[in-house]
Tab-separated table of C-alpha atoms in Angstrom:
chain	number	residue	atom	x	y	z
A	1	UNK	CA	212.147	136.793	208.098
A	2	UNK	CA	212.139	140.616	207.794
A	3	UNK	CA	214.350	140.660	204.729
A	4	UNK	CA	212.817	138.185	203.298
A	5	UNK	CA	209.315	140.018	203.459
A	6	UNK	CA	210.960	143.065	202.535
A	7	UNK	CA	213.092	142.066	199.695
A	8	UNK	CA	212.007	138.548	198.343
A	9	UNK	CA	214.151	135.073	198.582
A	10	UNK	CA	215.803	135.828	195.616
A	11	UNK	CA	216.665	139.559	196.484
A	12	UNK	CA	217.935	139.044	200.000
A	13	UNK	CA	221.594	138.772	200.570
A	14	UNK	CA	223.047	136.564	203.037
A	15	UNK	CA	225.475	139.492	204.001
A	16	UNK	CA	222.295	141.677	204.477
A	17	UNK	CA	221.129	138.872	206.909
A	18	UNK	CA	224.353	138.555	208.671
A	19	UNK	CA	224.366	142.268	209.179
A	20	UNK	CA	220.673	142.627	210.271
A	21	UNK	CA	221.138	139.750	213.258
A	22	UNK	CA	224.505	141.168	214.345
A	23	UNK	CA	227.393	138.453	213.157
A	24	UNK	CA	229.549	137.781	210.428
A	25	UNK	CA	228.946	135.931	207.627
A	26	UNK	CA	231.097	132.920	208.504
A	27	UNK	CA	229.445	133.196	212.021
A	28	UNK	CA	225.972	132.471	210.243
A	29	UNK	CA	226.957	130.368	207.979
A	30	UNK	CA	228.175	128.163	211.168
A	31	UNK	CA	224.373	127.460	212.359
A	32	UNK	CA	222.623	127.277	209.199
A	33	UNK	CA	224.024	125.355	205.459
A	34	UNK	CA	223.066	128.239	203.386
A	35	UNK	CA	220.104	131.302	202.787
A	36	UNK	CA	217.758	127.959	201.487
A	37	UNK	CA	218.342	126.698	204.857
A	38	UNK	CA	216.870	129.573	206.253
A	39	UNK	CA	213.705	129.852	204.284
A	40	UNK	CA	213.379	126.126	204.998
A	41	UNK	CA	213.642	126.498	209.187
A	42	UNK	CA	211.387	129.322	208.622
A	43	UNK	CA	208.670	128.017	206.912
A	44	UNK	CA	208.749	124.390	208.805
A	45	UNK	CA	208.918	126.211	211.925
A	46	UNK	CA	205.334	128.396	210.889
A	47	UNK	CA	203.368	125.511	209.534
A	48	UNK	CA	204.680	123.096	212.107
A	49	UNK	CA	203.151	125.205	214.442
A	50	UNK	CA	199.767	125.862	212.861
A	51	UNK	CA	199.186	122.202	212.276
A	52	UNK	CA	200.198	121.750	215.517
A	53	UNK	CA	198.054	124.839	217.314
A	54	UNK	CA	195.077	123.541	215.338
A	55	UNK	CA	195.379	120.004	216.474
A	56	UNK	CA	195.026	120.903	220.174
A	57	UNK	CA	192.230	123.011	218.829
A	58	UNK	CA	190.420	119.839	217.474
A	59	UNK	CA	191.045	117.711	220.113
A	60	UNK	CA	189.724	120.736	222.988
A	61	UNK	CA	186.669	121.080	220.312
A	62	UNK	CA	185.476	117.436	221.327
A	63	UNK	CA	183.396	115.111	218.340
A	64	UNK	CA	181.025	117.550	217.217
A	65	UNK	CA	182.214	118.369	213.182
A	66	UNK	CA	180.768	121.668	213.360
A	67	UNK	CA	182.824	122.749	216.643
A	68	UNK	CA	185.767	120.958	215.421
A	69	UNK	CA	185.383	122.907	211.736
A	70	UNK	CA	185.258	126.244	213.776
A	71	UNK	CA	187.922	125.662	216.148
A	72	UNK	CA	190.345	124.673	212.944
A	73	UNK	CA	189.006	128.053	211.356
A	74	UNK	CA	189.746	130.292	214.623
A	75	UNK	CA	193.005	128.608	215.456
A	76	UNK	CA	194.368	129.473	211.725
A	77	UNK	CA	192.915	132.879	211.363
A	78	UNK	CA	194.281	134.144	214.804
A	79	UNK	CA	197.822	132.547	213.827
A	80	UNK	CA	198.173	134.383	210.791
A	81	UNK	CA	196.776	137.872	211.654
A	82	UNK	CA	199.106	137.645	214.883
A	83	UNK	CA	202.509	135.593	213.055
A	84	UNK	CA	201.734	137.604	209.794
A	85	UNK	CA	206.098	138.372	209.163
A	86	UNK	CA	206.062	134.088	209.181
A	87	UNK	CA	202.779	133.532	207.316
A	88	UNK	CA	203.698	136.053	205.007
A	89	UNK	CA	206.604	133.844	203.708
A	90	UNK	CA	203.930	130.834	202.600
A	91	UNK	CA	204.370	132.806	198.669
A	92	UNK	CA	207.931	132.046	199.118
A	93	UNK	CA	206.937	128.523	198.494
A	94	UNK	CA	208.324	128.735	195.154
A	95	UNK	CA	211.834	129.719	196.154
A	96	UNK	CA	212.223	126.195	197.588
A	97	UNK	CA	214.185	123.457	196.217
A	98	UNK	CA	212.259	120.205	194.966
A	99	UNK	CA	213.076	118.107	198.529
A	100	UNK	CA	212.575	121.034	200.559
A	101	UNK	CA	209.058	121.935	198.703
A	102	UNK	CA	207.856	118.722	198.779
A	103	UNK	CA	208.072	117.992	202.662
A	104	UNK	CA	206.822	121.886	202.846
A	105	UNK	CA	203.750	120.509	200.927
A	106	UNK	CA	203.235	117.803	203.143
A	107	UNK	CA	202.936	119.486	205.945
A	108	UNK	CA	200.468	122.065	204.343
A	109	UNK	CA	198.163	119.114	202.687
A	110	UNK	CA	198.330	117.672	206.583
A	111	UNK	CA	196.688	121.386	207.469
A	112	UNK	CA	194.100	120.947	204.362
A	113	UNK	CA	193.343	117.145	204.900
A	114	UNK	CA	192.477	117.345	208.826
A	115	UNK	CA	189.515	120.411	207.178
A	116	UNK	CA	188.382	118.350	204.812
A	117	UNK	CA	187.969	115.096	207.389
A	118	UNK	CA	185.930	117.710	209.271
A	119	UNK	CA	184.139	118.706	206.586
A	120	UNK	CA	182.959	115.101	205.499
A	121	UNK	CA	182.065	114.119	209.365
A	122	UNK	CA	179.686	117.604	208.754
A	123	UNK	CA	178.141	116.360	206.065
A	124	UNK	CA	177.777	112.462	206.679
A	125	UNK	CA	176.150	113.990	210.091
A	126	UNK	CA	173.938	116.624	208.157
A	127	UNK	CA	174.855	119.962	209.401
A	128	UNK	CA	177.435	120.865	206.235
A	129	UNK	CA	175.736	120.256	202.453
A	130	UNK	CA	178.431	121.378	200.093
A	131	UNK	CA	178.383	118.749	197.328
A	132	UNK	CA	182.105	119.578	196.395
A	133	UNK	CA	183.920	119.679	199.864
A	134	UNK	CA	187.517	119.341	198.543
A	135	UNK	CA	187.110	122.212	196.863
A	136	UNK	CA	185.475	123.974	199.480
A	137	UNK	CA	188.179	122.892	202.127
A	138	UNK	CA	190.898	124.218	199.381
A	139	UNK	CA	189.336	127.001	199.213
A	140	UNK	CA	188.513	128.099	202.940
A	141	UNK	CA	192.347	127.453	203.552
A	142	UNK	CA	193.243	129.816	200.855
A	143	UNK	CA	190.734	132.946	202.322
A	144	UNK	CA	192.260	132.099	206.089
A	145	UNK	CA	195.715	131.905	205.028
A	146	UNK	CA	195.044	135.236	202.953
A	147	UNK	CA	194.379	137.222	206.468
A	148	UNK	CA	198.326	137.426	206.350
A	149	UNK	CA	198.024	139.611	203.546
A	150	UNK	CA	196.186	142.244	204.595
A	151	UNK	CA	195.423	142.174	208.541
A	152	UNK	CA	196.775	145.088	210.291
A	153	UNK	CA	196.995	144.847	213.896
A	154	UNK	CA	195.845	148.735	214.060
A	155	UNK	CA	193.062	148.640	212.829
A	156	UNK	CA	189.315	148.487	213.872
A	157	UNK	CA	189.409	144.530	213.849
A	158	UNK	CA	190.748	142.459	216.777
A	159	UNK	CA	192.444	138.853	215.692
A	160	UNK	CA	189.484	137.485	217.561
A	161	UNK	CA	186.820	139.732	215.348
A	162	UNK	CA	188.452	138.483	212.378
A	163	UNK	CA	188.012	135.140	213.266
A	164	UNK	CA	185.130	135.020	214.270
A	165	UNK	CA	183.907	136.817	210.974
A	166	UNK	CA	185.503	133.836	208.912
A	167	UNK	CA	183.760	131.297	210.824
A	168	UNK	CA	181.044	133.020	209.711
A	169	UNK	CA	181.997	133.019	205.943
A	170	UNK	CA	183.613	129.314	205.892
A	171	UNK	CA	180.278	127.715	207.977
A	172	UNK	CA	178.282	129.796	204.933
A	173	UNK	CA	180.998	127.916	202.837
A	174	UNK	CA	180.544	124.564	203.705
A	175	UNK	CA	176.735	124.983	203.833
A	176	UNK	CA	176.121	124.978	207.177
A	177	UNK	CA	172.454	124.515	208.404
A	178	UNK	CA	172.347	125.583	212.410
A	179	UNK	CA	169.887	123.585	214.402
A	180	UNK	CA	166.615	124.831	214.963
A	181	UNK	CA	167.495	124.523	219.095
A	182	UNK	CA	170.898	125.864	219.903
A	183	UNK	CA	172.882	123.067	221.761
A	184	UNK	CA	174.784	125.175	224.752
A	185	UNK	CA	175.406	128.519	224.745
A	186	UNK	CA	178.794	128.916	223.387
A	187	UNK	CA	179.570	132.339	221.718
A	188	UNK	CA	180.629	130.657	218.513
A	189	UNK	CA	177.114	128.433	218.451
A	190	UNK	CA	174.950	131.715	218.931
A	191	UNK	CA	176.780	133.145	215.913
A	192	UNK	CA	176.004	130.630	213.981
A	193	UNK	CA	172.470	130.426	214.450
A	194	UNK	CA	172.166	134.576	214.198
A	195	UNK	CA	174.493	134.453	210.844
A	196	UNK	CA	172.702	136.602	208.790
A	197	UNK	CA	171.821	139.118	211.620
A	198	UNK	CA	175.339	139.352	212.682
A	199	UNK	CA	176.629	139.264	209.179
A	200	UNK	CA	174.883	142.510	208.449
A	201	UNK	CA	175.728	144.674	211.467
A	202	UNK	CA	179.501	143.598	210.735
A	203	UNK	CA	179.218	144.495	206.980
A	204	UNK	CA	177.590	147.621	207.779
């Protein structure tokens, strides 16, 4: 994984790998086919686990779209500012051959099409209004996944402040319109109705 972020796919050696885990060559080459075999177990492995941490995040979230649409939000945001070596490696994407890309995409359009699903149950029950929610799903994936670019874990931001600021920005994405009565007093429901409030203070 380190190389890989370091170098590239294509400018990573499998003898630099070898060396940088401690074995030979041969030894390597014993668990794993080749360096595509690698990039494949890697990149599984990270989605895999998103899809799968998100998931239990849904199901905890219970039937309410809106909870269920934050939850999915949090649980991807705090994966990739705290796995950002593995989410990192999502631009390697193009390094993969055709088979290996296409079940790669599968799992990442399983990601997208469990948002979207939430996104539609928002807006059949009235709290989301976006008239293009594909597009919005596509592109709230694309800002969380992007916290892998940039987070630092040393800076003034906590994963949880992060996330909790792109709830924020992907409720104001899907058009969110918070009840006039707040529901229970869950954190994540008071920041929703005080969005513009809390938006401020964090910007300034």
């Amino acid at each position: 994984m380190a190389a890989f972020n370091e170098h590239g796919y294509h400018g990573t050696t499998v003898r630099d790998i070898a060396r940088r885990v401690g074995v030979t060559v041969p030894a390597l080459y014993y668990h794993y086919e080749n360096k595509q075999a690698l990039l494949v177990t890697l990149l599984e492995t990270s989605m895999s686990d998103v899809l799968g941490r998100c998931q239990a995040a849904v199901a905890e979230a219970g039937d309410d779209p809106v909870d269920r649409f934050s939850a999915i939000v949090e649980c991807i945001v705090v994966y990739m500012a705290n796995r950002r070596g593995l989410a990192f490696l999502d631009s390697e994407i193009r390094s993969l051959e055709p088979d290996n890309r296409a079940r790669y995409v599968e799992l990442r359009d399983s990601l997208q099409y469990m948002l979207l699903d939430t996104v539609e149950a928002g807006i059949e029950q009235g709290s989301f209004t976006t008239p293009i929610p594909a597009d919005a799903s596509r592109a709230i994936l694309t800002m969380c996944q992007g916290v892998a670019n940039w987070y630092r874990s040393d800076g003034a931001l906590t994963p949880s402040d992060v996330a909790e600021r792109h709830v924020l920005l992907c409720l104001g994405t899907v058009g969110y319109l918070a009840p006039r009565e707040p529901a229970k007093p869950a954190s994540l429901r008071q920041a929703r109705e005080n969005a513009g409030a809390r938006t401020r203070d964090s910007v300034g």
